[in-house]
Coordinates of C-alpha atoms and ligand atoms in Angstrom, one line a residue:
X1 CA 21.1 69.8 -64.3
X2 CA 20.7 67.3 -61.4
X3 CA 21.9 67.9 -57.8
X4 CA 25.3 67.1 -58.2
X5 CA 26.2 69.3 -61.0
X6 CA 24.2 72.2 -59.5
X7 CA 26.3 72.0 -56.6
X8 CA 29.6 71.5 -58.3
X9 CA 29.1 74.7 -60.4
X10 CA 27.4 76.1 -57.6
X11 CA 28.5 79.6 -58.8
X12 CA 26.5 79.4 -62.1
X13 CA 23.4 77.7 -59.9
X14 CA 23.2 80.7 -57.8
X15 CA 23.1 82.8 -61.0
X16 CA 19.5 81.7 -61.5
X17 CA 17.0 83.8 -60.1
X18 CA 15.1 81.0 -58.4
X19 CA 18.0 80.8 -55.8
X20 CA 19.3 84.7 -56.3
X21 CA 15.6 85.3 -54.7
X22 CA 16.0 83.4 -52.1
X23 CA 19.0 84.5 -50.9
X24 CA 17.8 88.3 -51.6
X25 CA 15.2 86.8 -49.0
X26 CA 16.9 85.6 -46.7
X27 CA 19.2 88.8 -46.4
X28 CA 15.8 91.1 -45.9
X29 CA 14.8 88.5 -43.4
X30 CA 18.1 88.9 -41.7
X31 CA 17.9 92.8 -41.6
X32 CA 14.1 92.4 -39.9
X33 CA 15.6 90.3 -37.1
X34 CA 18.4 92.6 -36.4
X35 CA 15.5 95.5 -36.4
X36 CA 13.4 93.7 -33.9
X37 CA 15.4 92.6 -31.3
X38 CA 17.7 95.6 -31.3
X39 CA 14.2 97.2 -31.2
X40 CA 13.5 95.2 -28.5
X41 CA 16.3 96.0 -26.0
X42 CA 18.8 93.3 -27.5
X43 CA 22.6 93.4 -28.6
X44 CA 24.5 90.5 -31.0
X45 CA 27.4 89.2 -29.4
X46 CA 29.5 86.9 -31.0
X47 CA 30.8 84.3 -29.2
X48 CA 33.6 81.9 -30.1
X49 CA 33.5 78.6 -32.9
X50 CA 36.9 77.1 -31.9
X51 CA 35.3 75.5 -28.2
X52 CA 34.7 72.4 -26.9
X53 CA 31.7 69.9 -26.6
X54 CA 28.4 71.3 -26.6
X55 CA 26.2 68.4 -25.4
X56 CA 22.6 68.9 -28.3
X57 CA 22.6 65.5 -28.7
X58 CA 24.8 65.0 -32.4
X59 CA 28.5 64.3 -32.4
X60 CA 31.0 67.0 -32.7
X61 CA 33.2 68.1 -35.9
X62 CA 36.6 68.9 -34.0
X63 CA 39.6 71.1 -35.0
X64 CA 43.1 69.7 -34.0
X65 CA 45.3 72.5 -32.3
X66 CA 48.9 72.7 -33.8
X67 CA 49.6 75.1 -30.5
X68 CA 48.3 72.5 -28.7
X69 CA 49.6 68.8 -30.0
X70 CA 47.1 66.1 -29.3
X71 CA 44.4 68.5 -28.6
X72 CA 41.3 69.3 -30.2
X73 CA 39.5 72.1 -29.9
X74 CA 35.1 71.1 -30.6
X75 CA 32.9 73.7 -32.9
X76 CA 30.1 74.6 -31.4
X77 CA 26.7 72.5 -31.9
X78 CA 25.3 75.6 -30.3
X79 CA 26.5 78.9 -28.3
X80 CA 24.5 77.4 -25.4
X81 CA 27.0 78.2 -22.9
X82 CA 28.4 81.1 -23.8
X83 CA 24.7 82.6 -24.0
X84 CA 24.4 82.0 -20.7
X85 CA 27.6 82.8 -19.5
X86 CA 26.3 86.4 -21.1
X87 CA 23.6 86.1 -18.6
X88 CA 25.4 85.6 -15.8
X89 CA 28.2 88.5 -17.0
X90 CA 24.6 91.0 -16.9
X91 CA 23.6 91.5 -20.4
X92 CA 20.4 90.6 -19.7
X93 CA 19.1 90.0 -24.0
X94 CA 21.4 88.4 -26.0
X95 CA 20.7 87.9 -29.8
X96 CA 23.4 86.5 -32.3
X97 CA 23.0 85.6 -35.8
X98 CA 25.1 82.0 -35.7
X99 CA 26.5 79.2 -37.6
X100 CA 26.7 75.8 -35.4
X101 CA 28.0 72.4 -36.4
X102 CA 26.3 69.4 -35.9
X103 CA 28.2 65.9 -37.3
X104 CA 24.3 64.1 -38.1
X105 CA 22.9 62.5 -40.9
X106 CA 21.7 64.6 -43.4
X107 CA 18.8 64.8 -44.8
X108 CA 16.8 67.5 -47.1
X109 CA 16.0 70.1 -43.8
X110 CA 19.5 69.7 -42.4
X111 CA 23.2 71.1 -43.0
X112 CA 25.9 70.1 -40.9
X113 CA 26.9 73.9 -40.6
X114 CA 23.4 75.6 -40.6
X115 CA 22.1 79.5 -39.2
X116 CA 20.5 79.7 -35.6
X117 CA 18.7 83.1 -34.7
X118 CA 20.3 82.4 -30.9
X119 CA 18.7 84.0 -28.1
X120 CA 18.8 84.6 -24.6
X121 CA 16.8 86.9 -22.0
X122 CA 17.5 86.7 -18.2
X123 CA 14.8 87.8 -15.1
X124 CA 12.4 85.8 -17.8
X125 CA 9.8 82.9 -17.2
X126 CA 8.4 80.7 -19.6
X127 CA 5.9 82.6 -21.2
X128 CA 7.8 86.0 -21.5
X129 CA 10.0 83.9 -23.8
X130 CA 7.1 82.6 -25.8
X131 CA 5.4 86.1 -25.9
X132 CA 8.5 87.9 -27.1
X133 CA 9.5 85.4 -29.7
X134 CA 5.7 84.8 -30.9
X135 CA 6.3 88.7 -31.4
X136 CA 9.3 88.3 -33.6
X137 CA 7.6 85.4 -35.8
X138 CA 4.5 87.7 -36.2
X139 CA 6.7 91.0 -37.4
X140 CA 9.0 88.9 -40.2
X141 CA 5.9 87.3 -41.5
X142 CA 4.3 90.7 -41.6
X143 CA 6.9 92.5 -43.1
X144 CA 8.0 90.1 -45.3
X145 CA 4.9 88.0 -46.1
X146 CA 2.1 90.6 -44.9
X147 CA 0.5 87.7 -43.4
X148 CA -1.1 89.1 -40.2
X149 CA -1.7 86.7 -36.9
X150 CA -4.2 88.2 -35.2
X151 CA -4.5 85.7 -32.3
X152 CA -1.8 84.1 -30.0
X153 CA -0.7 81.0 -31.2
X154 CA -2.1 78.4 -29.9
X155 CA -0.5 76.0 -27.1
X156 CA -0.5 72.3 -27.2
X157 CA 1.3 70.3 -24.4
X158 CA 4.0 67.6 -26.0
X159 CA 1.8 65.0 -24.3
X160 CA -1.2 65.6 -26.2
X161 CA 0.6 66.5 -29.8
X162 CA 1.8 63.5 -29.5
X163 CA -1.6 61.5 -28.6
X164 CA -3.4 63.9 -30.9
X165 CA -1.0 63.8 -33.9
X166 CA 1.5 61.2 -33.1
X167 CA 4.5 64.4 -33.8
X168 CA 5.7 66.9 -31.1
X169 CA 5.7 69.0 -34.0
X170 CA 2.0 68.8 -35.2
X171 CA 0.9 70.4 -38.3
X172 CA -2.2 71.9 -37.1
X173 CA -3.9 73.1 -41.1
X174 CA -5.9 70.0 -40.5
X175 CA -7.2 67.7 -38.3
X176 CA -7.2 64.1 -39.2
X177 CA -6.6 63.4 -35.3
X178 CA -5.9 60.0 -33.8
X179 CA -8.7 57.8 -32.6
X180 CA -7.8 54.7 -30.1
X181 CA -10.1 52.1 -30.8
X182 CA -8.4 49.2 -29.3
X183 CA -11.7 48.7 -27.2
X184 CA -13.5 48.3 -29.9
X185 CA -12.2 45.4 -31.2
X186 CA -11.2 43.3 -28.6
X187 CA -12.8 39.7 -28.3
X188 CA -13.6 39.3 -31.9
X189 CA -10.2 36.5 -32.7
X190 CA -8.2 39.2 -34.7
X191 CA -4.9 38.6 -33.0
X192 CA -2.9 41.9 -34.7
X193 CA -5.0 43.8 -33.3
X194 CA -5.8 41.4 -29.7
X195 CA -1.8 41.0 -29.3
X196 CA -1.5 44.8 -30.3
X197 CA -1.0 47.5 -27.4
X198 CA -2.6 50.0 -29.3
X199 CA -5.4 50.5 -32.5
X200 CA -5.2 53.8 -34.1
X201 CA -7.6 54.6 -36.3
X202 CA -7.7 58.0 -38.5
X203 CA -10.4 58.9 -40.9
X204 CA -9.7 60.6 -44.4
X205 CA -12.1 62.6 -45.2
X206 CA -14.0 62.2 -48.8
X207 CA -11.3 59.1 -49.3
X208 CA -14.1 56.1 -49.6
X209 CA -13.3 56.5 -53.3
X210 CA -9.7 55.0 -53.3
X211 CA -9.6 52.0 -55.4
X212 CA -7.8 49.0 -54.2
X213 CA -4.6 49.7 -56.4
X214 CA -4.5 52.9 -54.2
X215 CA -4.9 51.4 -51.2
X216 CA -2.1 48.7 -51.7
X217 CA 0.3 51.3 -52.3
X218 CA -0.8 53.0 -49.2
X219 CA -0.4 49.7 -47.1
X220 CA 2.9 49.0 -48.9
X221 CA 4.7 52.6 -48.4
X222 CA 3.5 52.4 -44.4
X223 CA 5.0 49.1 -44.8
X224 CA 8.7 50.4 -46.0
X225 CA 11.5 50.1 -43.4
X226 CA 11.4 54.2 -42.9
X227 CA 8.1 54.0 -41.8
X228 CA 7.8 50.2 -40.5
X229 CA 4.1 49.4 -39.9
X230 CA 3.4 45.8 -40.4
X231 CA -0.1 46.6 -41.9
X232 CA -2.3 48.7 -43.0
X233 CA -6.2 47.8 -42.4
X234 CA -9.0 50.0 -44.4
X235 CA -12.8 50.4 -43.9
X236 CA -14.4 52.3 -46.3
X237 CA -17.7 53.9 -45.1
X238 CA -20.0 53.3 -48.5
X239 CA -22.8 55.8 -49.5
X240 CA -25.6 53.4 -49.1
X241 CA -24.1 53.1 -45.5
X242 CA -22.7 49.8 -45.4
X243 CA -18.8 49.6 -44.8
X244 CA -16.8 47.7 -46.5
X245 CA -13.2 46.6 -44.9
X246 CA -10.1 44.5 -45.0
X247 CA -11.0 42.6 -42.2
X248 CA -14.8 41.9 -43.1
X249 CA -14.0 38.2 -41.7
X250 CA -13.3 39.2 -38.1
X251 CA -15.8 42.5 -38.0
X252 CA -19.5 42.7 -38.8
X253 CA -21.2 45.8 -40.1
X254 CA -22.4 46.5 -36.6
X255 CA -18.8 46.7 -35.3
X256 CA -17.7 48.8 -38.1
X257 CA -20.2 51.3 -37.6
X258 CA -19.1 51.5 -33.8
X259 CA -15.7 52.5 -35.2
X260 CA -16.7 55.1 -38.1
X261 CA -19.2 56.4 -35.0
X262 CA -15.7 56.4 -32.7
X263 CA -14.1 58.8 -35.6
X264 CA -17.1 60.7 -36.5
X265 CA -16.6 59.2 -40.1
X266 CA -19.6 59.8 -42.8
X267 CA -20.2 58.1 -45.8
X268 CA -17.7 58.9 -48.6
X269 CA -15.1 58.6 -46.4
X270 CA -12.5 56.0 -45.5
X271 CA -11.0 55.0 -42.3
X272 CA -7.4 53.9 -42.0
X273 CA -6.3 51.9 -38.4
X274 CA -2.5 50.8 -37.5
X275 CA -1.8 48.6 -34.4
X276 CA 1.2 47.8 -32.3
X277 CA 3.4 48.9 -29.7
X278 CA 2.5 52.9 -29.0
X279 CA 5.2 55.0 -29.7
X280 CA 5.8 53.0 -33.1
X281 CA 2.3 52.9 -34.0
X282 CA 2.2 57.2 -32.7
X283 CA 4.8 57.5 -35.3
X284 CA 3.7 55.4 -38.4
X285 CA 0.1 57.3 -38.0
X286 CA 1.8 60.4 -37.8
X287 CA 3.6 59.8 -41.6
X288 CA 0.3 58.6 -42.7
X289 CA -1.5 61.7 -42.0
X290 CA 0.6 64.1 -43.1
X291 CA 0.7 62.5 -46.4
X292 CA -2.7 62.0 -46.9
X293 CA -3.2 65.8 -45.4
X294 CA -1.3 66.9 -48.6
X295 CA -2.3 64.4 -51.0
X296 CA -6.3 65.5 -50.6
X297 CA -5.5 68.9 -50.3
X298 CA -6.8 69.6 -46.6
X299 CA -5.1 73.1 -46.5
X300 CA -3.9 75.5 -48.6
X301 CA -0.2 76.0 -49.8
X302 CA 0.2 79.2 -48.6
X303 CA -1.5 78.9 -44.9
X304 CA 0.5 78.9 -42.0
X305 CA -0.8 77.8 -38.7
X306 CA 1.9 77.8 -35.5
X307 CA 1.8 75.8 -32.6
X308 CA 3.5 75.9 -29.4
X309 CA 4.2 72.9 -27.6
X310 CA 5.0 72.8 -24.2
X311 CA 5.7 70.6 -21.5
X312 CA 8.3 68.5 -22.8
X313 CA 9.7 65.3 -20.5
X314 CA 13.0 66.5 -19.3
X315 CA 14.5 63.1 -20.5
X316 CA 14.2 60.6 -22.8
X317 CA 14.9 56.8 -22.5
X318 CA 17.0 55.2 -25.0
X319 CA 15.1 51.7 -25.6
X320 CA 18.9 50.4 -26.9
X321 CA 21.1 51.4 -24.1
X322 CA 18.5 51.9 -21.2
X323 CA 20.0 55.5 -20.5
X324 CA 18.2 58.8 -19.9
X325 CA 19.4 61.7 -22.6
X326 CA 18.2 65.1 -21.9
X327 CA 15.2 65.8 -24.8
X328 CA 16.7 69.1 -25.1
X329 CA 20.0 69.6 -23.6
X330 CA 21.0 69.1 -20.3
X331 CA 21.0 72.9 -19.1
X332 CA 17.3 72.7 -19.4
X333 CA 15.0 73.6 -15.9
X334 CA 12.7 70.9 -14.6
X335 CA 9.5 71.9 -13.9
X336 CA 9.6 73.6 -10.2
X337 CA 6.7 70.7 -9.0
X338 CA 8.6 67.6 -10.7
X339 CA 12.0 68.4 -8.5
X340 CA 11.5 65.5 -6.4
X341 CA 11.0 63.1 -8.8
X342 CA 14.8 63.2 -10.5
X343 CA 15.6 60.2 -8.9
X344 CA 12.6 58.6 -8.4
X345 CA 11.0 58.7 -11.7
X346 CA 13.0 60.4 -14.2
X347 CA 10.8 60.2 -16.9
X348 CA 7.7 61.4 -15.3
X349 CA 10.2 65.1 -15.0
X350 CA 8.5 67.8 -17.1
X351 CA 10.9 70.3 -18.0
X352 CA 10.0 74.4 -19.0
X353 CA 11.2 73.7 -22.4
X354 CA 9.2 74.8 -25.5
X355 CA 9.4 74.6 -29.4
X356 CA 7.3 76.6 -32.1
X357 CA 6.0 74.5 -35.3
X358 CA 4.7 76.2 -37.8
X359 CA 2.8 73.6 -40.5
X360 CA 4.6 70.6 -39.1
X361 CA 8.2 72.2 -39.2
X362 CA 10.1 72.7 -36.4
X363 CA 11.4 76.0 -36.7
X364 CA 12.5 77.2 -32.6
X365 CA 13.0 75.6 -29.3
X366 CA 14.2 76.5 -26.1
X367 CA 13.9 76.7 -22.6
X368 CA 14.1 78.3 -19.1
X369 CA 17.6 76.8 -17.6
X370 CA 18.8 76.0 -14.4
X371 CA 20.8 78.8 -12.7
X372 CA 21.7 76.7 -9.7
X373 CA 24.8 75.1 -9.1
X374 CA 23.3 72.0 -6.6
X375 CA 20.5 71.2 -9.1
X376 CA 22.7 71.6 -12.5
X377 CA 24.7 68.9 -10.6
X378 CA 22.0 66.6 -9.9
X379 CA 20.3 66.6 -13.5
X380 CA 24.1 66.0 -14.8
X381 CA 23.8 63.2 -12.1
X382 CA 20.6 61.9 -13.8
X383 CA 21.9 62.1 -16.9
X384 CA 25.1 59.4 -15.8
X385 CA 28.0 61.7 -15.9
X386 CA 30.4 61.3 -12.9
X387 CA 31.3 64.0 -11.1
X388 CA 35.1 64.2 -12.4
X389 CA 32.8 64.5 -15.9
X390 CA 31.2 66.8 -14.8
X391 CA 33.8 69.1 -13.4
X392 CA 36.2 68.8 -16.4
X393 CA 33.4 69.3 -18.6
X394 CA 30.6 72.1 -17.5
X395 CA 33.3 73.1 -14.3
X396 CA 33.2 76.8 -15.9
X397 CA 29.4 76.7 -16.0
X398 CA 28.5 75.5 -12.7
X399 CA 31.8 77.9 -11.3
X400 CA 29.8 80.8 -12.7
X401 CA 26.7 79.8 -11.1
X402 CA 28.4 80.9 -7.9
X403 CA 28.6 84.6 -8.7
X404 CA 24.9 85.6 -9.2
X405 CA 23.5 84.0 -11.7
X406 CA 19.8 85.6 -12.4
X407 CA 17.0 83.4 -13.3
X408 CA 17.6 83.3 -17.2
X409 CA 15.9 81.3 -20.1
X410 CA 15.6 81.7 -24.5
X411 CA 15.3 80.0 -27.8
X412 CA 16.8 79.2 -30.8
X413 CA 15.2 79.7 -34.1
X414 CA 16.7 77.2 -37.3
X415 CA 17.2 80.2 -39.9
X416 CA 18.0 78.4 -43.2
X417 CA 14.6 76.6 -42.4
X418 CA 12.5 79.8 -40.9
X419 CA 13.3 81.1 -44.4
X420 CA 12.6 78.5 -46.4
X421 CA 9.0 78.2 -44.8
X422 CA 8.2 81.5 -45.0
X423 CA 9.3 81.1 -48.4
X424 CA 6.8 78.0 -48.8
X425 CA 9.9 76.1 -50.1
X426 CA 10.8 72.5 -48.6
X427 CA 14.6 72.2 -49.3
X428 CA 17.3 74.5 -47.3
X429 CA 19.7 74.1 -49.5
X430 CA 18.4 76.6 -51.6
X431 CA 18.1 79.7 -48.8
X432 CA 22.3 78.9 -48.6
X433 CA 24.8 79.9 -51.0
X434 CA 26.9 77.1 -50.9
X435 CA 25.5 74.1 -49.5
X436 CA 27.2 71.1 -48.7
X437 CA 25.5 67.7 -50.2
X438 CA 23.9 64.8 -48.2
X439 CA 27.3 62.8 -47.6
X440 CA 28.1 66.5 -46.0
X441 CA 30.5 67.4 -48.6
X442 CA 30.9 70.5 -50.5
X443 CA 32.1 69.2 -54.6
X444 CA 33.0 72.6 -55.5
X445 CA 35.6 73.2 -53.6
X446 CA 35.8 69.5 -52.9
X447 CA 36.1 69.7 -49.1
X448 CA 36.7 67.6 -46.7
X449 CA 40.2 66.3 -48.7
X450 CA 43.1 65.1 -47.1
X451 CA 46.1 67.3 -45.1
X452 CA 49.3 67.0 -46.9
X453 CA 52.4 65.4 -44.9
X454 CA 53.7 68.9 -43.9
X455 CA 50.4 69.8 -42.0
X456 CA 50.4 66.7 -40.3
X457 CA 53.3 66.9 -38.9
X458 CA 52.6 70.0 -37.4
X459 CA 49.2 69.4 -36.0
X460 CA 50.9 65.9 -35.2
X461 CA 48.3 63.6 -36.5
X462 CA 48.8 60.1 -37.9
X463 CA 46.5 58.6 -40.4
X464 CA 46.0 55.0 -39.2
X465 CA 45.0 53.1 -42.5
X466 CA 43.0 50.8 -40.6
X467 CA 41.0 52.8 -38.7
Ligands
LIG1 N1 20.7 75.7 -27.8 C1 19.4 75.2 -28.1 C2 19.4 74.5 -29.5 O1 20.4 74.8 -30.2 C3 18.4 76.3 -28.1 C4 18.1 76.8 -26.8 O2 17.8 76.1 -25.9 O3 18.0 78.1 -26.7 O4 18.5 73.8 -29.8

């Protein structure tokens, strides 16, 4: 059957071995996670769902108190606080196995409730973080996958994943990597790419053979409004070593051949460019090579290569609004070096933040946090919150920064997506029993519904029909 009728007699889907495997997976997964981190000196605590706003960037599903009228308690888009309110309390590795709730848009690699592996270490720096964790990765995909990494994963800063790859989560089974030819084609009257800030060029390998109908579909899916280039301009790199392109009007042979020099392109092979304003341009490329990575079959299905970036900016810029959001979350550390430039040049701050990819999937992230109280204040201050905000919001946090907090930092891992990769499968839905659909409803149980007039009246809600 379809989607929907899988998931509305989600009991007989789960019946099917396909999915009864996964979940026998992801349950032997589970039990090698406990093993290693109790292993390694760690205890699960729970902490608590019924909270109040975590800031990780989504809006928060929220629990009206009938105890309480008019209030509403926030479930947790993360235990973030609570794990380092553990630190601060002296149990120095905290683990926990946890659900969080994130009020996003869905898509196939996200649940509104989904699993974290949550962890937190304190008297750490940056790299005992990434050296414990790498450990952790390296055991589940040696017990469970007897896949053996005998190397450290590599490290890429986000600066340079993102120039190289156009992704802060590069998948690094091939290479295909960004080449910025914009001075090669200045001067010769093409104004996309004279008006353009930047001229990416990539070159896919053994590709000269696309025929035009290929190519056109190409141009119009980078073209769709998900990806949103305006263009797409081809050379192909002939055997007899001539070049044949889309812009053949504007560009001789010689110029060609300076830009299939530029991206060590041979014959056979075809090069793609995309122009415009960077970050855009970054992006589209990015979607371009990935699918052209799977569609010539540049790595093998069941090859996994892990990546470390590091360095992220502390903040980001919203181009709507002009506001700085914390990248990560807002209890992340800044860079000890980029202090002074908080106010100065916000988005010049690097911050000791860190996320693993493993074959373009994002699969952990973390950071060392701030343990101060003066310089928590001043990154909420960077961030626009006032300090009444601030007080009624992180007052606990910055209150237990006061009584010894030690130097403390971790990760979280996404588990319905670690499993599903390890598992070589793209959609999470199938590492979780009962799943909720893409409008974030569950059509079994037919959930959310509406609260009878009884329950309203004693959590003391009105429905306003117009709202
Ligand atoms: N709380 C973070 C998250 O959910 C992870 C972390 O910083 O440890 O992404």
């Amino acid at each position: 059957g379809g989607e929907d009728i899988r998931m509305k007699y989600r009991y007989l889907d789960i019946r099917r071995n396909p999915i009864k495997n996964n979940l026998i997976f992801r349950h032997q997964v589970t039990m090698e996670v406990r093993k290693y981190l109790s292993d390694h000196g760690f205890i699960e605590v729970e902490t608590p769902y019924l909270i109040k706003s975590t800031p990780e960037g989504a809006r928060d599903f929220v629990v009206p108190s009938r105890m309480n009228e008019g209030q509403f308690y926030a479930l947790p888009q993360s235990p973030q606080t609570f794990k380092q309110l553990l630190m601060v309390s002296g149990y120095d590795r905290y683990f926990q196995i946890v659900k969080c709730f994130r009020d996003e848009d869905l898509r196939s690699d996200r649940q509104p409730e989904f699993t974290q592996i949550d962890c937190e270490m304190a008297f750490v720096n940056q790299q005992d973080v990434i050296s414990t964790f790498e450990g952790l990765i390296k055991y589940l995909f040696e017990k469970e996958k007897n896949i053996l990494f005998k190397n450290a994963f590599p490290k890429i800063t986000f600066n340079e994943a993102i120039k190289r790859f156009g992704s802060d989560k590069p998948d690094m089974r091939f290479g295909m990597e960004f080449n910025y030819i914009k001075d090669l084609t200045k001067g010769f009257n093409f104004k996309v790419f004279d008006d353009a800030q930047t001229v990416i060029a990539i070159c896919a390998k053994g590709a000269g053979n696309f025929t035009r109908k290929k190519i056109d579909e190409l141009t119009n899916w980078v073209k769709r409004p998900q990806i949103g280039a305006k263009g797409l301009i081809y050379v192909k790199c002939n055997e007899d070593g001539s070049f044949k392109s889309s812009v053949d009007k504007f560009f001789n042979q010689t110029c060609l051949s300076k830009w299939a020099d530029n991206c060590k392109a041979e014959k056979g092979d075809l090069l793609l460019v995309l122009s415009g304003k960077k970050s855009s341009t970054q992006k589209q490329m990015s979607e371009l090579r990935l699918r052209l990575g799977k569609e010539l079959e540049l790595y093998k299905k069941d090859e996994y290569q892990p990546v470390w970036v590091v360095d992220f900016p502390l903040f980001e810029l919203d181009e709507e609004s002009g506001d700085f959001h914390a990248m990560h979350h807002p209890f992340t550390s800044p860079k000890n070096e980029d202090v002074d430039l908080l106010f100065s040049s916000p988005e010049k701050v690097r911050a000791n933040a860190y996320d693993l990819a493993i074959n373009g999937v994002e699969v952990g992230g973390g950071s060392i946090r701030i343990h101060d109280r003066i310089l928590q204040e001043k990154v909420f201050n960077c961030l626009g919150f006032t300090k009444d905000e601030v007080n009624s919001q992180f007052g606990f946090l910055l209150n237990a920064f006061e009584y010894g907090a030690p130097p403390h930092g971790g990760i979280a891992f996404g588990f319905d997506r670690l499993c599903a990769l390890m598992a070589n499968q793209d959609n999470i839905r199938d590492f979780i029993a009962f799943p909720k659909n893409n409008s974030g409803r569950d059509t079994m149980i037919d959930a959310p519904s509406e609260l009878d007039d009884i329950q309203k009246k004693e959590l003391g809600i009105k429905i306003i029909d117009e709202i």
